[in-house]
Structures are given as structure tokens and as C-alpha cells.
Amino acid sequence: MAVITQSNTEIVRGMYDDFNEGDIDAVLANMAEDIEWTEPEGSTYGGTHESPEAVLENVFEPVMDDYEEFRVECERVIDGDEMVVALGTFYATPEMGERIESPFAHVCELEDGRITRFVNYTDTALWQ
């Protein structure tokens, strides 16, 4: 039986697809146990979260509670082997407010098919 492996860019692209489909368990499964997930300071979820459980509790669950709609559209991926940069747009509609469209750059570092470090760069003023 052949083993099928995904490239790092496929793993990162798949993470966005899984998130948008609501398969948070699949997103978490692509994270290393000691992941460093950094959201921008000045944002509601700002800071570094150091496990898949911390990302779930401090980023994903609050996002799902705070927004009626939240999509992360990856438009371009730059393959740097163990470092992958994803460029795209957040589309979010808060419970009470106008839709937000915010560009992002995500820097992902991977080792052995797992994301070990993730940094979100986005315009935090748009989210205020």
C-alpha cells in the first residue's frame, strides 16, 4: 500500500478549507502539540497560544461565538519548503455590525507535516 504524503503548501491550504467547512478537529490535527500560534497584539484574540487546545479555547471558539459568519479565504500560497506564507482575506460578520473584509498574511512553519509556528499579520484597526 502506497503512503500518500501532502506537501506543506497542501497542508496549509487544507487548513483553510477545513476551517471554512467547520471541521475544526481537522485543523487542530495539523498542529504540533507545542505549536506557537500568534495573533496580533491589539486584537481581541491577541497573544501567543502554545497548544492546539489553547488555540481552540482562545481563538477559534471565541471567533465562532463573536461572528455570525467567519471565513478565511486563502488566495495565494508562497512555498518556502518548511516555511509557507499564505495571503488572503478574512470575511467576517459580527452579531451586531457591518461585514469586515480584512487582508492577511499568515506565516506558517512546519516540521514533519505539522504546523509548529503560525503568525497572523492583519490590520487590527479594521477589527475595532
mmCIF file with all atom_site columns, N, CA, C and O in Angstrom, residues 77-99:
data_model
loop_
_atom_site.group_PDB
_atom_site.id
_atom_site.type_symbol
_atom_site.label_atom_id
_atom_site.label_alt_id
_atom_site.label_comp_id
_atom_site.label_asym_id
_atom_site.label_entity_id
_atom_site.label_seq_id
_atom_site.pdbx_PDB_ins_code
_atom_site.Cartn_x
_atom_site.Cartn_y
_atom_site.Cartn_z
_atom_site.occupancy
_atom_site.B_iso_or_equiv
_atom_site.pdbx_formal_charge
_atom_site.auth_seq_id
_atom_site.auth_comp_id
_atom_site.auth_asym_id
_atom_site.auth_atom_id
_atom_site.pdbx_PDB_model_num
ATOM 1  N N  . VAL A 1 77 ? -0.450  31.116 -1.988 1.00 0.00 ? 77 VAL A N  1
ATOM 2  C CA . VAL A 1 77 ? 0.476   30.451 -1.071 1.00 0.00 ? 77 VAL A CA 1
ATOM 3  C C  . VAL A 1 77 ? 1.878   30.534 -1.652 1.00 0.00 ? 77 VAL A C  1
ATOM 4  O O  . VAL A 1 77 ? 2.088   30.249 -2.834 1.00 0.00 ? 77 VAL A O  1
ATOM 5  N N  . ILE A 1 78 ? 2.809   30.933 -0.823 1.00 0.00 ? 78 ILE A N  1
ATOM 6  C CA . ILE A 1 78 ? 4.214   31.026 -1.225 1.00 0.00 ? 78 ILE A CA 1
ATOM 7  C C  . ILE A 1 78 ? 4.949   29.903 -0.517 1.00 0.00 ? 78 ILE A C  1
ATOM 8  O O  . ILE A 1 78 ? 4.977   29.837 0.713  1.00 0.00 ? 78 ILE A O  1
ATOM 9  N N  . ASP A 1 79 ? 5.524   29.014 -1.310 1.00 0.00 ? 79 ASP A N  1
ATOM 10 C CA . ASP A 1 79 ? 6.175   27.815 -0.793 1.00 0.00 ? 79 ASP A CA 1
ATOM 11 C C  . ASP A 1 79 ? 7.641   28.097 -0.489 1.00 0.00 ? 79 ASP A C  1
ATOM 12 O O  . ASP A 1 79 ? 8.427   28.352 -1.383 1.00 0.00 ? 79 ASP A O  1
ATOM 13 N N  . GLY A 1 80 ? 7.971   28.057 0.775  1.00 0.00 ? 80 GLY A N  1
ATOM 14 C CA . GLY A 1 80 ? 9.352   28.201 1.219  1.00 0.00 ? 80 GLY A CA 1
ATOM 15 C C  . GLY A 1 80 ? 9.826   26.924 1.891  1.00 0.00 ? 80 GLY A C  1
ATOM 16 O O  . GLY A 1 80 ? 10.592  26.987 2.846  1.00 0.00 ? 80 GLY A O  1
ATOM 17 N N  . ASP A 1 81 ? 9.333   25.785 1.417  1.00 0.00 ? 81 ASP A N  1
ATOM 18 C CA . ASP A 1 81 ? 9.660   24.473 1.952  1.00 0.00 ? 81 ASP A CA 1
ATOM 19 C C  . ASP A 1 81 ? 9.087   24.327 3.365  1.00 0.00 ? 81 ASP A C  1
ATOM 20 O O  . ASP A 1 81 ? 7.908   24.073 3.502  1.00 0.00 ? 81 ASP A O  1
ATOM 21 N N  . GLU A 1 82 ? 9.891   24.525 4.397  1.00 0.00 ? 82 GLU A N  1
ATOM 22 C CA . GLU A 1 82 ? 9.383   24.378 5.761  1.00 0.00 ? 82 GLU A CA 1
ATOM 23 C C  . GLU A 1 82 ? 8.698   25.639 6.271  1.00 0.00 ? 82 GLU A C  1
ATOM 24 O O  . GLU A 1 82 ? 8.166   25.652 7.384  1.00 0.00 ? 82 GLU A O  1
ATOM 25 N N  . MET A 1 83 ? 8.732   26.712 5.487  1.00 0.00 ? 83 MET A N  1
ATOM 26 C CA . MET A 1 83 ? 8.012   27.934 5.820  1.00 0.00 ? 83 MET A CA 1
ATOM 27 C C  . MET A 1 83 ? 7.076   28.251 4.656  1.00 0.00 ? 83 MET A C  1
ATOM 28 O O  . MET A 1 83 ? 7.509   28.357 3.516  1.00 0.00 ? 83 MET A O  1
ATOM 29 N N  . VAL A 1 84 ? 5.798   28.381 4.968  1.00 0.00 ? 84 VAL A N  1
ATOM 30 C CA . VAL A 1 84 ? 4.777   28.655 3.960  1.00 0.00 ? 84 VAL A CA 1
ATOM 31 C C  . VAL A 1 84 ? 4.089   29.957 4.345  1.00 0.00 ? 84 VAL A C  1
ATOM 32 O O  . VAL A 1 84 ? 3.706   30.146 5.503  1.00 0.00 ? 84 VAL A O  1
ATOM 33 N N  . VAL A 1 85 ? 3.950   30.852 3.372  1.00 0.00 ? 85 VAL A N  1
ATOM 34 C CA . VAL A 1 85 ? 3.246   32.113 3.602  1.00 0.00 ? 85 VAL A CA 1
ATOM 35 C C  . VAL A 1 85 ? 1.932   32.055 2.830  1.00 0.00 ? 85 VAL A C  1
ATOM 36 O O  . VAL A 1 85 ? 1.913   31.765 1.637  1.00 0.00 ? 85 VAL A O  1
ATOM 37 N N  . ALA A 1 86 ? 0.843   32.315 3.531  1.00 0.00 ? 86 ALA A N  1
ATOM 38 C CA . ALA A 1 86 ? -0.484  32.343 2.915  1.00 0.00 ? 86 ALA A CA 1
ATOM 39 C C  . ALA A 1 86 ? -0.985  33.777 2.921  1.00 0.00 ? 86 ALA A C  1
ATOM 40 O O  . ALA A 1 86 ? -0.925  34.463 3.948  1.00 0.00 ? 86 ALA A O  1
ATOM 41 N N  . LEU A 1 87 ? -1.465  34.215 1.771  1.00 0.00 ? 87 LEU A N  1
ATOM 42 C CA . LEU A 1 87 ? -2.034  35.554 1.635  1.00 0.00 ? 87 LEU A CA 1
ATOM 43 C C  . LEU A 1 87 ? -3.507  35.410 1.300  1.00 0.00 ? 87 LEU A C  1
ATOM 44 O O  . LEU A 1 87 ? -3.876  34.564 0.476  1.00 0.00 ? 87 LEU A O  1
ATOM 45 N N  . GLY A 1 88 ? -4.330  36.211 1.931  1.00 0.00 ? 88 GLY A N  1
ATOM 46 C CA . GLY A 1 88 ? -5.753  36.095 1.665  1.00 0.00 ? 88 GLY A CA 1
ATOM 47 C C  . GLY A 1 88 ? -6.555  37.165 2.353  1.00 0.00 ? 88 GLY A C  1
ATOM 48 O O  . GLY A 1 88 ? -6.034  38.227 2.714  1.00 0.00 ? 88 GLY A O  1
ATOM 49 N N  . THR A 1 89 ? -7.834  36.860 2.571  1.00 0.00 ? 89 THR A N  1
ATOM 50 C CA . THR A 1 89 ? -8.767  37.815 3.151  1.00 0.00 ? 89 THR A CA 1
ATOM 51 C C  . THR A 1 89 ? -9.666  37.118 4.168  1.00 0.00 ? 89 THR A C  1
ATOM 52 O O  . THR A 1 89 ? -10.163 36.025 3.913  1.00 0.00 ? 89 THR A O  1
ATOM 53 N N  . PHE A 1 90 ? -9.847  37.783 5.322  1.00 0.00 ? 90 PHE A N  1
ATOM 54 C CA . PHE A 1 90 ? -10.862 37.390 6.285  1.00 0.00 ? 90 PHE A CA 1
ATOM 55 C C  . PHE A 1 90 ? -12.172 38.035 5.861  1.00 0.00 ? 90 PHE A C  1
ATOM 56 O O  . PHE A 1 90 ? -12.203 39.216 5.494  1.00 0.00 ? 90 PHE A O  1
ATOM 57 N N  . TYR A 1 91 ? -13.261 37.283 5.932  1.00 0.00 ? 91 TYR A N  1
ATOM 58 C CA . TYR A 1 91 ? -14.609 37.802 5.725  1.00 0.00 ? 91 TYR A CA 1
ATOM 59 C C  . TYR A 1 91 ? -15.385 37.475 6.982  1.00 0.00 ? 91 TYR A C  1
ATOM 60 O O  . TYR A 1 91 ? -15.589 36.301 7.299  1.00 0.00 ? 91 TYR A O  1
ATOM 61 N N  . ALA A 1 92 ? -15.798 38.516 7.706  1.00 0.00 ? 92 ALA A N  1
ATOM 62 C CA . ALA A 1 92 ? -16.456 38.282 8.991  1.00 0.00 ? 92 ALA A CA 1
ATOM 63 C C  . ALA A 1 92 ? -17.641 39.214 9.159  1.00 0.00 ? 92 ALA A C  1
ATOM 64 O O  . ALA A 1 92 ? -17.565 40.391 8.817  1.00 0.00 ? 92 ALA A O  1
ATOM 65 N N  . THR A 1 93 ? -18.718 38.672 9.707  1.00 0.00 ? 93 THR A N  1
ATOM 66 C CA . THR A 1 93 ? -19.892 39.470 10.022 1.00 0.00 ? 93 THR A CA 1
ATOM 67 C C  . THR A 1 93 ? -20.176 39.304 11.504 1.00 0.00 ? 93 THR A C  1
ATOM 68 O O  . THR A 1 93 ? -20.555 38.215 11.948 1.00 0.00 ? 93 THR A O  1
ATOM 69 N N  . PRO A 1 94 ? -19.977 40.375 12.282 1.00 0.00 ? 94 PRO A N  1
ATOM 70 C CA . PRO A 1 94 ? -20.265 40.285 13.711 1.00 0.00 ? 94 PRO A CA 1
ATOM 71 C C  . PRO A 1 94 ? -21.767 40.226 13.965 1.00 0.00 ? 94 PRO A C  1
ATOM 72 O O  . PRO A 1 94 ? -22.575 40.579 13.097 1.00 0.00 ? 94 PRO A O  1
ATOM 73 N N  . GLU A 1 95 ? -22.138 39.775 15.161 1.00 0.00 ? 95 GLU A N  1
ATOM 74 C CA . GLU A 1 95 ? -23.550 39.689 15.540 1.00 0.00 ? 95 GLU A CA 1
ATOM 75 C C  . GLU A 1 95 ? -24.261 41.016 15.288 1.00 0.00 ? 95 GLU A C  1
ATOM 76 O O  . GLU A 1 95 ? -25.345 41.044 14.747 1.00 0.00 ? 95 GLU A O  1
ATOM 77 N N  . MET A 1 96 ? -23.671 42.095 15.712 1.00 0.00 ? 96 MET A N  1
ATOM 78 C CA . MET A 1 96 ? -24.269 43.430 15.545 1.00 0.00 ? 96 MET A CA 1
ATOM 79 C C  . MET A 1 96 ? -23.226 44.319 14.870 1.00 0.00 ? 96 MET A C  1
ATOM 80 O O  . MET A 1 96 ? -22.372 44.881 15.530 1.00 0.00 ? 96 MET A O  1
ATOM 81 N N  . GLY A 1 97 ? -23.270 44.398 13.560 1.00 0.00 ? 97 GLY A N  1
ATOM 82 C CA . GLY A 1 97 ? -22.305 45.265 12.909 1.00 0.00 ? 97 GLY A CA 1
ATOM 83 C C  . GLY A 1 97 ? -22.162 44.979 11.438 1.00 0.00 ? 97 GLY A C  1
ATOM 84 O O  . GLY A 1 97 ? -22.827 44.098 10.880 1.00 0.00 ? 97 GLY A O  1
ATOM 85 N N  . GLU A 1 98 ? -21.275 45.731 10.824 1.00 0.00 ? 98 GLU A N  1
ATOM 86 C CA . GLU A 1 98 ? -21.037 45.616 9.396  1.00 0.00 ? 98 GLU A CA 1
ATOM 87 C C  . GLU A 1 98 ? -20.009 44.531 9.098  1.00 0.00 ? 98 GLU A C  1
ATOM 88 O O  . GLU A 1 98 ? -19.116 44.265 9.897  1.00 0.00 ? 98 GLU A O  1
ATOM 89 N N  . ARG A 1 99 ? -20.132 43.975 7.917  1.00 0.00 ? 99 ARG A N  1
ATOM 90 C CA . ARG A 1 99 ? -19.200 42.938 7.461  1.00 0.00 ? 99 ARG A CA 1
ATOM 91 C C  . ARG A 1 99 ? -17.790 43.520 7.366  1.00 0.00 ? 99 ARG A C  1
ATOM 92 O O  . ARG A 1 99 ? -17.590 44.634 6.909  1.00 0.00 ? 99 ARG A O  1
#
